[in-house]
Amino acid sequence: MDVNARKIHSFVGRCLFLFLSNGTMKAYGVILERTVSSFHTNHAMVGFIFTFQTCVASMTAPAVNLLEGRLSPRIVAVVGGSLASAGFLCRAVIPPTALWQLLMALTITGLGFGMVNFVTLVCLKDAFGKEYPTAYTVADFSVYVGICTLPPLLEYLTRNFGENVGMMVFGGLTSLLVVSGLFTGDGGESSSDRASGDLSSESTMDADAEKDDVVSVDRVRRECDDMTGRFSLFTEHREFVFLFVSVILVYSGYLSWSIYLVPYGQYLGLDPSTAVWLSTIGGIGGIFGKAFELPLLGREGLAIPLGVIIPTILLAVSYGITLFQDGLGILAAMSIVSGYCLSIWGCIVSAVVPLTVCDYHFKDAIATVAFFSGAAGMIGGLMTGAVYDISESYRYSFAMLAVEGLAGTVVSLMWYWSASVSPVEKPAIEEKSSLLNSQ
C-alpha cells in the first residue's frame, strides 16, 4: 500500500471511529431517564452502566496493545468493528430486561470500540509521521459531528419507532467499522522499527547474518524488559506523570457531563425533544474549538497555556456556575463553553503525547492513559449519579464536576511548569539489542 493510500485509509478509519464512539455515548443521555424508569433503578447505577461502553473501550488499551503486536492491525480492526456492531444489534433484537443484560451489551460494544480505537490511533501515527498532530486534530472534528447528530437521531427514532429501532440503526452504522477495518494496512514501519532495522543493517553486511540479527523493538521489549522496565515510562518522563493525572481528572468529568447534560435539561423543565439539542449546542461549541486549535499545532509555547491550562480553568468555572445559576440560558451557554474547551483540551493533549514521551514509550503511554482514564470515568459516572440520587438536584452533581475541573487545572499547571514538551531522548535500543544478541 502506497503512502497516500495508507494516509487516506487511516484517516477515514479514525474519523469513522470517533464519530460513532463519541456520538453514541453522548446519545445515551437521551434514554437515561427512560432507562431509570423502565428498570426501576437509580441514576447512579444507570450512569455507571452507561459509562461502560466508553470506559471499557479505554481500559482494554493495554490488552489491545499486546494483541496488536501478535495479530495484524486489519484483523484487530475487523474483529473490533464486528463486536461494536454486535453489541447494538443484540440490544435491538433481544431487548435487555435486566441491568446485567444491558451491561453485557455495552461491554461488548466497548470491547469492539477499544480494539478499533487503538489500531486507528497507531495506524494514524505510522501513516502521517511528523504530520500526526495535524492529522489527529482534523480527524477529531468527527467527535463533535457525532455529538451534534447522533443524539437527535436517537431521540427521533425512539420517539417515533421505539428504542429497539434506534439500536438497530446504531448497529448498522457501527458495522461500517468492519468495512473500514478491511482497508486497514498490515502496519507501517514506525520510527522505532526503522531504528531497529538500521541497527541490524549496520551490525553486519552478510545477508544470512543480517536476517538473524534483525531485532524488532517489540521483541527487545518482551525479552529484555521486566515489570520495572515497563514503569520506566513514569521514571524517564517525569512530565508525563502530570499529564497522566490531568487527563484522568478532566476525562472523568467529560464523561459525566456527556451523559447527564440532556437529563439536566429535562430536570429544568425542557421537553425531551428540546433538551436533546443541548448536546448539539455542545457539539457546535466543539467544532468552533477545533477551528481555534489548528493554529496552535506546532507552537508548543502557545499550545499548552492556550490549549490545556485556559480550557481547564474555563471548564471548572462553567461547571461551578451551576452552584449559583441553573437557568436554561445558563445551561445552553455552559454547553457551548464546555464543548469548546473540551474540544481544544482533548486534541492538544493527545497531539503533544508524542512530544512528551519517546517513540519507545508511545504505545505504553496511550495504553496507560486510556486504561486509567476509563476506570476513572466509571467512578465518575457512578458518583455523579449518586450525588443526584442523594440531593435530588443536578446542581450539586455539576458542582462535583467543578471540583474535578479545579483539580485538573492545578495538575495542568504543574505539567506546564515541568517543561511538558521538552525534547525527549530515544531509549538505548542499541544497548538492549546488543544485550539480547549476547545471550
Short mmCIF file of C-alpha atoms in Angstrom, two decimals:
data_model
loop_
_atom_site.label_atom_id
_atom_site.label_comp_id
_atom_site.label_asym_id
_atom_site.label_seq_id
_atom_site.Cartn_x
_atom_site.Cartn_y
_atom_site.Cartn_z
CA MET A 1 0.00 0.00 0.00
CA ASP A 2 1.48 3.35 -1.04
CA VAL A 3 1.93 6.21 1.39
CA ASN A 4 -1.06 8.26 0.23
CA ALA A 5 -3.41 5.29 0.37
CA ARG A 6 -2.25 4.50 3.91
CA LYS A 7 -2.90 8.08 4.94
CA ILE A 8 -6.40 8.08 3.45
CA HIS A 9 -7.40 4.75 4.95
CA SER A 10 -6.01 5.50 8.40
CA PHE A 11 -7.63 8.96 8.42
CA VAL A 12 -11.07 7.73 7.30
CA GLY A 13 -10.96 4.86 9.79
CA ARG A 14 -10.08 7.22 12.62
CA CYS A 15 -12.83 9.69 11.67
CA LEU A 16 -15.46 6.97 11.48
CA PHE A 17 -14.48 5.56 14.87
CA LEU A 18 -14.53 8.97 16.56
CA PHE A 19 -17.89 9.84 15.03
CA LEU A 20 -19.56 6.62 16.20
CA SER A 21 -17.95 6.08 19.60
CA ASN A 22 -18.45 9.63 20.89
CA GLY A 23 -21.81 10.23 19.23
CA THR A 24 -23.39 7.04 20.57
CA MET A 25 -22.02 7.64 24.06
CA LYS A 26 -23.46 11.16 24.09
CA ALA A 27 -26.78 9.81 22.80
CA TYR A 28 -27.24 7.69 25.93
CA GLY A 29 -28.26 10.85 27.76
CA VAL A 30 -31.42 10.81 25.63
CA ILE A 31 -32.59 7.50 27.10
CA LEU A 32 -31.16 7.82 30.63
CA GLU A 33 -34.38 8.86 32.39
CA ARG A 34 -36.37 6.29 30.41
CA THR A 35 -33.89 3.59 31.41
CA VAL A 36 -34.06 4.56 35.10
CA SER A 37 -37.86 4.26 34.99
CA SER A 38 -38.07 1.03 32.98
CA PHE A 39 -35.56 -0.83 35.16
CA HIS A 40 -36.86 0.71 38.42
CA THR A 41 -33.36 1.64 39.50
CA ASN A 42 -31.43 4.82 40.35
CA HIS A 43 -29.38 7.33 38.39
CA ALA A 44 -26.10 6.19 39.94
CA MET A 45 -26.47 2.65 38.62
CA VAL A 46 -27.61 3.68 35.14
CA GLY A 47 -24.90 6.35 34.90
CA PHE A 48 -22.32 3.76 35.91
CA ILE A 49 -23.59 1.29 33.30
CA PHE A 50 -23.80 3.88 30.52
CA THR A 51 -20.14 4.81 31.03
CA PHE A 52 -19.17 1.17 30.47
CA GLN A 53 -19.09 1.44 26.69
CA THR A 54 -16.52 4.23 26.66
CA CYS A 55 -14.65 3.13 29.77
CA VAL A 56 -14.25 -0.48 28.65
CA ALA A 57 -13.04 0.84 25.30
CA SER A 58 -10.36 2.78 27.15
CA MET A 59 -9.43 0.10 29.69
CA THR A 60 -8.84 -2.55 27.02
CA ALA A 61 -5.99 -0.49 25.54
CA PRO A 62 -3.15 -2.38 27.33
CA ALA A 63 -4.57 -5.73 26.21
CA VAL A 64 -5.08 -4.48 22.65
CA ASN A 65 -1.50 -3.18 22.72
CA LEU A 66 -0.29 -6.75 23.32
CA LEU A 67 -2.79 -8.23 20.84
CA GLU A 68 -1.82 -5.78 18.11
CA GLY A 69 1.79 -6.96 18.45
CA ARG A 70 0.74 -10.53 17.57
CA LEU A 71 -2.05 -10.03 15.02
CA SER A 72 -2.21 -7.73 12.03
CA PRO A 73 -3.98 -4.37 12.55
CA ARG A 74 -6.50 -5.40 9.88
CA ILE A 75 -7.66 -8.44 11.88
CA VAL A 76 -7.88 -6.46 15.12
CA ALA A 77 -9.87 -3.67 13.43
CA VAL A 78 -12.33 -6.05 11.72
CA VAL A 79 -12.96 -8.05 14.89
CA GLY A 80 -13.36 -4.84 16.86
CA GLY A 81 -15.86 -3.38 14.40
CA SER A 82 -17.85 -6.63 14.47
CA LEU A 83 -18.04 -6.63 18.27
CA ALA A 84 -19.04 -2.96 18.44
CA SER A 85 -21.88 -3.53 15.98
CA ALA A 86 -22.94 -6.78 17.65
CA GLY A 87 -23.48 -5.03 20.99
CA PHE A 88 -26.01 -2.62 19.47
CA LEU A 89 -27.72 -5.32 17.40
CA CYS A 90 -28.12 -7.57 20.46
CA ARG A 91 -29.94 -4.75 22.26
CA ALA A 92 -32.22 -4.32 19.22
CA VAL A 93 -33.03 -7.99 18.61
CA ILE A 94 -33.12 -9.12 22.25
CA PRO A 95 -34.10 -6.05 24.35
CA PRO A 96 -32.50 -6.29 27.80
CA THR A 97 -34.91 -6.99 30.64
CA ALA A 98 -32.33 -6.73 33.43
CA LEU A 99 -29.47 -4.37 34.12
CA TRP A 100 -26.85 -7.10 33.79
CA GLN A 101 -28.03 -7.76 30.23
CA LEU A 102 -27.69 -4.09 29.36
CA LEU A 103 -24.24 -4.12 30.97
CA MET A 104 -23.15 -7.09 28.88
CA ALA A 105 -24.29 -5.47 25.62
CA LEU A 106 -22.47 -2.23 26.45
CA THR A 107 -19.35 -4.20 27.41
CA ILE A 108 -19.34 -5.99 24.05
CA THR A 109 -19.66 -2.69 22.21
CA GLY A 110 -16.95 -1.16 24.40
CA LEU A 111 -14.55 -4.03 23.70
CA GLY A 112 -15.07 -3.54 19.99
CA PHE A 113 -14.58 0.21 20.14
CA GLY A 114 -11.45 -0.31 22.25
CA MET A 115 -9.87 -2.53 19.61
CA VAL A 116 -10.69 -0.10 16.80
CA ASN A 117 -9.54 2.90 18.84
CA PHE A 118 -6.04 1.61 19.45
CA VAL A 119 -5.50 0.35 15.91
CA THR A 120 -6.74 3.55 14.25
CA LEU A 121 -4.60 5.71 16.54
CA VAL A 122 -1.40 3.76 15.95
CA CYS A 123 -2.05 3.49 12.19
CA LEU A 124 -2.68 7.23 12.01
CA LYS A 125 0.67 7.96 13.67
CA ASP A 126 2.53 5.45 11.48
CA ALA A 127 0.96 6.80 8.29
CA PHE A 128 1.40 10.53 8.95
CA GLY A 129 4.65 10.59 10.96
CA LYS A 130 5.56 14.19 11.75
CA GLU A 131 2.18 15.32 10.42
CA TYR A 132 0.41 13.25 13.08
CA PRO A 133 -0.67 16.20 15.32
CA THR A 134 -2.37 17.95 12.40
CA ALA A 135 -4.00 14.73 11.15
CA TYR A 136 -5.20 13.93 14.67
CA THR A 137 -6.72 17.40 15.08
CA VAL A 138 -8.54 17.36 11.75
CA ALA A 139 -9.88 13.85 12.39
CA ASP A 140 -11.10 15.00 15.79
CA PHE A 141 -13.74 17.16 14.11
CA SER A 142 -15.63 13.87 13.73
CA VAL A 143 -16.12 13.69 17.51
CA TYR A 144 -18.29 16.78 17.55
CA VAL A 145 -20.08 15.96 14.32
CA GLY A 146 -21.18 12.75 16.05
CA ILE A 147 -22.17 14.64 19.20
CA CYS A 148 -24.22 17.08 17.09
CA THR A 149 -26.07 14.46 15.06
CA LEU A 150 -26.45 11.10 16.80
CA PRO A 151 -28.32 12.22 19.98
CA PRO A 152 -31.09 13.98 17.95
CA LEU A 153 -31.21 10.95 15.67
CA LEU A 154 -31.73 8.58 18.60
CA GLU A 155 -34.37 10.90 20.11
CA TYR A 156 -36.27 10.95 16.81
CA LEU A 157 -36.07 7.18 16.30
CA THR A 158 -37.01 6.41 19.92
CA ARG A 159 -39.96 8.80 19.94
CA ASN A 160 -41.40 7.58 16.61
CA PHE A 161 -40.34 3.96 16.31
CA GLY A 162 -39.00 2.81 19.68
CA GLU A 163 -35.59 2.36 21.26
CA ASN A 164 -35.07 -1.01 19.55
CA VAL A 165 -35.12 0.64 16.13
CA GLY A 166 -32.64 3.23 17.36
CA MET A 167 -30.24 0.50 18.48
CA MET A 168 -30.71 -1.29 15.14
CA VAL A 169 -29.74 1.85 13.24
CA PHE A 170 -26.73 2.38 15.52
CA GLY A 171 -25.70 -1.23 14.91
CA GLY A 172 -25.94 -0.74 11.16
CA LEU A 173 -23.88 2.44 11.28
CA THR A 174 -21.25 0.81 13.50
CA SER A 175 -20.90 -2.10 11.08
CA LEU A 176 -19.15 0.38 8.78
CA LEU A 177 -16.15 -0.06 11.07
CA VAL A 178 -15.85 -3.60 9.68
CA VAL A 179 -15.62 -2.23 6.15
CA SER A 180 -13.10 0.37 7.29
CA GLY A 181 -11.10 -2.34 9.04
CA LEU A 182 -10.77 -4.32 5.83
CA PHE A 183 -8.84 -1.40 4.32
CA THR A 184 -6.53 -1.09 7.31
CA GLY A 185 -2.94 -1.78 6.34
CA ASP A 186 -0.94 -4.56 7.93
CA GLY A 187 1.15 -1.91 9.66
CA GLY A 188 3.72 0.52 8.52
CA GLU A 189 7.25 0.92 9.66
CA SER A 190 7.28 3.01 12.78
CA SER A 191 10.25 5.16 13.71
CA SER A 192 11.31 2.66 16.36
CA ASP A 193 11.07 -0.21 13.88
CA ARG A 194 13.20 1.75 11.44
CA ALA A 195 15.74 2.39 14.18
CA SER A 196 15.93 -1.34 14.86
CA GLY A 197 16.27 -2.06 11.15
CA ASP A 198 19.07 0.47 10.79
CA LEU A 199 20.86 -1.10 13.75
CA SER A 200 20.77 -4.59 12.25
CA SER A 201 21.95 -3.39 8.84
CA GLU A 202 24.92 -1.66 10.41
CA SER A 203 25.89 -4.66 12.54
CA THR A 204 26.59 -6.94 9.55
CA MET A 205 26.81 -6.86 5.77
CA ASP A 206 26.39 -10.58 5.40
CA ALA A 207 22.89 -11.41 4.15
CA ASP A 208 22.46 -14.57 6.22
CA ALA A 209 23.77 -12.98 9.40
CA GLU A 210 21.63 -9.88 8.84
CA LYS A 211 18.48 -12.00 8.84
CA ASP A 212 19.35 -13.38 12.28
CA ASP A 213 20.41 -10.01 13.72
CA VAL A 214 17.25 -8.08 12.90
CA VAL A 215 15.66 -7.44 16.25
CA SER A 216 12.32 -5.66 16.41
CA VAL A 217 11.54 -3.27 19.21
CA ASP A 218 8.63 -5.46 20.32
CA ARG A 219 10.91 -8.49 20.72
CA VAL A 220 13.50 -6.45 22.58
CA ARG A 221 10.84 -5.23 24.98
CA ARG A 222 9.39 -8.72 25.54
CA GLU A 223 12.72 -10.37 26.28
CA CYS A 224 14.77 -7.62 27.89
CA ASP A 225 12.20 -5.62 29.87
CA ASP A 226 10.86 -6.69 33.24
CA MET A 227 7.96 -5.05 35.08
CA THR A 228 10.27 -2.34 36.40
CA GLY A 229 11.25 -1.54 32.84
CA ARG A 230 7.61 -1.01 31.94
CA PHE A 231 7.30 1.59 34.66
CA SER A 232 10.26 3.47 33.16
CA LEU A 233 7.54 5.37 31.30
CA PHE A 234 6.99 7.28 34.55
CA THR A 235 10.58 7.38 35.79
CA GLU A 236 12.11 8.53 32.50
CA HIS A 237 9.38 11.04 31.64
CA ARG A 238 8.59 13.00 34.78
CA GLU A 239 6.34 15.41 32.91
CA PHE A 240 4.16 12.50 31.75
CA VAL A 241 3.07 11.88 35.34
CA PHE A 242 1.35 15.27 35.48
CA LEU A 243 -0.19 14.73 32.04
CA PHE A 244 -1.45 11.33 33.20
CA VAL A 245 -3.20 12.70 36.30
CA SER A 246 -4.62 15.70 34.44
CA VAL A 247 -6.20 13.52 31.76
CA ILE A 248 -7.82 11.25 34.35
CA LEU A 249 -9.43 14.18 36.17
CA VAL A 250 -10.69 16.05 33.12
CA TYR A 251 -11.80 12.95 31.19
CA SER A 252 -13.82 11.66 34.13
CA GLY A 253 -15.69 14.96 34.25
CA TYR A 254 -16.21 14.87 30.49
CA LEU A 255 -17.96 11.51 30.59
CA SER A 256 -20.27 12.61 33.39
CA TRP A 257 -21.05 15.86 31.55
CA SER A 258 -21.83 13.92 28.38
CA ILE A 259 -24.27 11.52 30.00
CA TYR A 260 -26.05 13.87 32.39
CA LEU A 261 -26.34 17.04 30.29
CA VAL A 262 -29.58 16.13 28.50
CA PRO A 263 -31.23 14.75 31.68
CA TYR A 264 -30.26 18.01 33.37
CA GLY A 265 -32.21 19.90 30.70
CA GLN A 266 -35.22 17.66 31.33
CA TYR A 267 -34.85 18.26 35.06
CA LEU A 268 -35.10 22.01 34.38
CA GLY A 269 -38.38 21.50 32.53
CA LEU A 270 -37.36 21.07 28.91
CA ASP A 271 -39.27 18.65 26.73
CA PRO A 272 -37.02 15.66 25.84
CA SER A 273 -37.17 16.59 22.15
CA THR A 274 -35.86 20.06 23.09
CA ALA A 275 -33.37 19.02 25.78
CA VAL A 276 -31.53 16.82 23.30
CA TRP A 277 -30.43 19.92 21.39
CA LEU A 278 -28.23 20.84 24.35
CA SER A 279 -25.96 18.09 23.09
CA THR A 280 -25.98 19.59 19.62
CA ILE A 281 -25.13 23.01 21.07
CA GLY A 282 -22.17 21.47 22.89
CA GLY A 283 -21.08 19.76 19.68
CA ILE A 284 -21.18 23.05 17.78
CA GLY A 285 -19.00 24.57 20.50
CA GLY A 286 -16.59 21.68 19.99
CA ILE A 287 -16.40 22.37 16.24
CA PHE A 288 -15.55 26.00 16.96
CA GLY A 289 -12.86 24.77 19.34
CA LYS A 290 -11.33 22.65 16.59
CA ALA A 291 -11.12 25.64 14.29
CA PHE A 292 -9.33 27.60 17.03
CA GLU A 293 -6.81 24.90 17.91
CA LEU A 294 -5.42 24.27 14.41
CA PRO A 295 -3.17 27.38 14.51
CA LEU A 296 -1.78 26.17 17.86
CA LEU A 297 -0.27 23.00 16.41
CA GLY A 298 3.49 23.21 16.03
CA ARG A 299 3.61 26.10 18.51
CA GLU A 300 4.23 24.30 21.77
CA GLY A 301 4.87 27.55 23.62
CA LEU A 302 1.26 28.59 22.94
CA ALA A 303 -0.42 25.20 22.71
CA ILE A 304 -0.03 24.28 26.39
CA PRO A 305 -1.22 27.53 28.02
CA LEU A 306 -3.94 28.26 25.43
CA GLY A 307 -4.92 24.68 24.63
CA VAL A 308 -4.69 23.00 28.03
CA ILE A 309 -4.49 25.37 31.01
CA ILE A 310 -7.05 28.00 30.00
CA PRO A 311 -9.63 25.41 28.83
CA THR A 312 -9.39 23.50 32.14
CA ILE A 313 -9.93 26.76 34.04
CA LEU A 314 -12.98 27.62 31.91
CA LEU A 315 -14.35 24.09 32.36
CA ALA A 316 -14.13 24.37 36.14
CA VAL A 317 -15.83 27.77 36.01
CA SER A 318 -18.61 26.60 33.68
CA TYR A 319 -19.36 23.59 35.88
CA GLY A 320 -19.21 25.72 39.02
CA ILE A 321 -21.70 28.30 37.71
CA THR A 322 -24.46 25.76 38.35
CA LEU A 323 -23.88 26.28 42.07
CA PHE A 324 -25.47 29.72 41.68
CA GLN A 325 -27.43 29.65 38.43
CA ASP A 326 -29.22 26.76 36.72
CA GLY A 327 -31.44 28.59 34.24
CA LEU A 328 -31.93 27.19 30.77
CA GLY A 329 -29.95 30.00 29.16
CA ILE A 330 -27.06 29.38 31.54
CA LEU A 331 -27.15 25.66 30.73
CA ALA A 332 -27.05 26.34 26.99
CA ALA A 333 -24.12 28.74 27.44
CA MET A 334 -22.33 26.18 29.60
CA SER A 335 -22.82 23.58 26.86
CA ILE A 336 -21.11 25.82 24.32
CA VAL A 337 -18.23 26.68 26.66
CA SER A 338 -17.77 23.07 27.76
CA GLY A 339 -17.84 21.71 24.22
CA TYR A 340 -15.42 24.41 23.08
CA CYS A 341 -12.96 23.83 25.92
CA LEU A 342 -13.10 20.03 25.85
CA SER A 343 -12.51 20.09 22.12
CA ILE A 344 -9.34 22.15 22.43
CA TRP A 345 -8.08 20.39 25.55
CA GLY A 346 -8.59 16.83 24.31
CA CYS A 347 -6.86 17.29 20.98
CA ILE A 348 -3.93 19.39 22.19
CA VAL A 349 -3.21 16.91 24.99
CA SER A 350 -3.31 13.95 22.59
CA ALA A 351 -1.24 15.74 19.98
CA VAL A 352 1.59 16.52 22.40
CA VAL A 353 1.87 12.99 23.82
CA PRO A 354 4.45 12.05 21.15
CA LEU A 355 6.42 15.13 22.22
CA THR A 356 6.14 14.26 25.90
CA VAL A 357 7.36 10.65 25.62
CA CYS A 358 9.77 8.96 23.27
CA ASP A 359 8.74 6.64 20.42
CA TYR A 360 9.77 3.67 22.55
CA HIS A 361 7.15 4.52 25.19
CA PHE A 362 4.43 5.91 22.89
CA LYS A 363 2.22 2.81 22.81
CA ASP A 364 2.67 2.25 26.54
CA ALA A 365 1.74 5.89 27.17
CA ILE A 366 -1.55 5.86 25.26
CA ALA A 367 -2.47 2.44 26.68
CA THR A 368 -1.76 3.55 30.26
CA VAL A 369 -3.67 6.82 29.96
CA ALA A 370 -6.61 5.10 28.27
CA PHE A 371 -6.88 2.37 30.92
CA PHE A 372 -6.83 4.62 33.95
CA SER A 373 -8.98 7.36 32.44
CA GLY A 374 -11.54 4.68 31.61
CA ALA A 375 -11.52 3.43 35.18
CA ALA A 376 -11.90 7.00 36.45
CA GLY A 377 -14.79 7.56 34.04
CA MET A 378 -16.70 4.62 35.51
CA ILE A 379 -16.26 6.01 39.01
CA GLY A 380 -17.21 9.49 37.80
CA GLY A 381 -20.47 8.32 36.22
CA LEU A 382 -21.37 6.42 39.38
CA MET A 383 -20.55 9.30 41.73
CA THR A 384 -22.34 11.95 39.65
CA GLY A 385 -25.50 9.85 39.63
CA ALA A 386 -25.17 9.10 43.33
CA VAL A 387 -24.94 12.81 44.14
CA TYR A 388 -28.19 13.40 42.24
CA ASP A 389 -29.93 10.46 43.94
CA ILE A 390 -28.96 11.83 47.37
CA SER A 391 -29.56 15.54 46.75
CA GLU A 392 -32.25 15.22 44.02
CA SER A 393 -30.56 18.16 42.30
CA TYR A 394 -28.25 18.18 39.29
CA ARG A 395 -26.80 21.42 40.64
CA TYR A 396 -24.70 19.51 43.15
CA SER A 397 -23.73 16.92 40.56
CA PHE A 398 -22.20 19.60 38.39
CA ALA A 399 -20.60 21.18 41.47
CA MET A 400 -18.69 17.93 41.91
CA LEU A 401 -17.54 18.22 38.30
CA ALA A 402 -16.33 21.75 39.11
CA VAL A 403 -14.11 20.33 41.87
CA GLU A 404 -12.65 17.80 39.41
CA GLY A 405 -12.07 20.59 36.91
CA LEU A 406 -10.28 22.70 39.50
CA ALA A 407 -8.02 19.80 40.43
CA GLY A 408 -7.32 19.21 36.73
CA THR A 409 -6.32 22.86 36.38
CA VAL A 410 -3.82 22.62 39.23
CA VAL A 411 -2.23 19.48 37.79
CA SER A 412 -2.11 21.01 34.30
CA LEU A 413 -0.20 23.97 35.71
CA MET A 414 2.27 21.54 37.31
CA TRP A 415 2.63 19.82 33.95
CA TYR A 416 3.39 23.13 32.24
CA TRP A 417 5.95 24.05 34.88
CA SER A 418 7.70 20.71 34.46
CA ALA A 419 8.57 21.52 30.82
CA SER A 420 5.91 19.19 29.44
CA VAL A 421 7.02 19.41 25.84
CA SER A 422 10.76 19.35 26.33
CA PRO A 423 12.66 17.19 23.82
CA VAL A 424 12.83 13.54 24.79
CA GLU A 425 15.64 11.14 24.06
CA LYS A 426 15.05 7.80 22.46
CA PRO A 427 15.86 4.80 24.66
CA ALA A 428 19.07 2.94 24.15
CA ILE A 429 17.71 0.41 21.66
CA GLU A 430 21.23 -0.36 20.55
CA GLU A 431 22.28 -1.35 24.06
CA LYS A 432 19.21 -3.55 24.57
CA SER A 433 19.69 -5.22 21.19
CA SER A 434 23.34 -5.95 21.98
CA LEU A 435 22.30 -7.47 25.29
CA LEU A 436 19.76 -9.69 23.58
CA ASN A 437 22.21 -10.84 20.90
CA SER A 438 24.84 -11.65 23.51
CA GLN A 439 22.53 -14.01 25.39
#
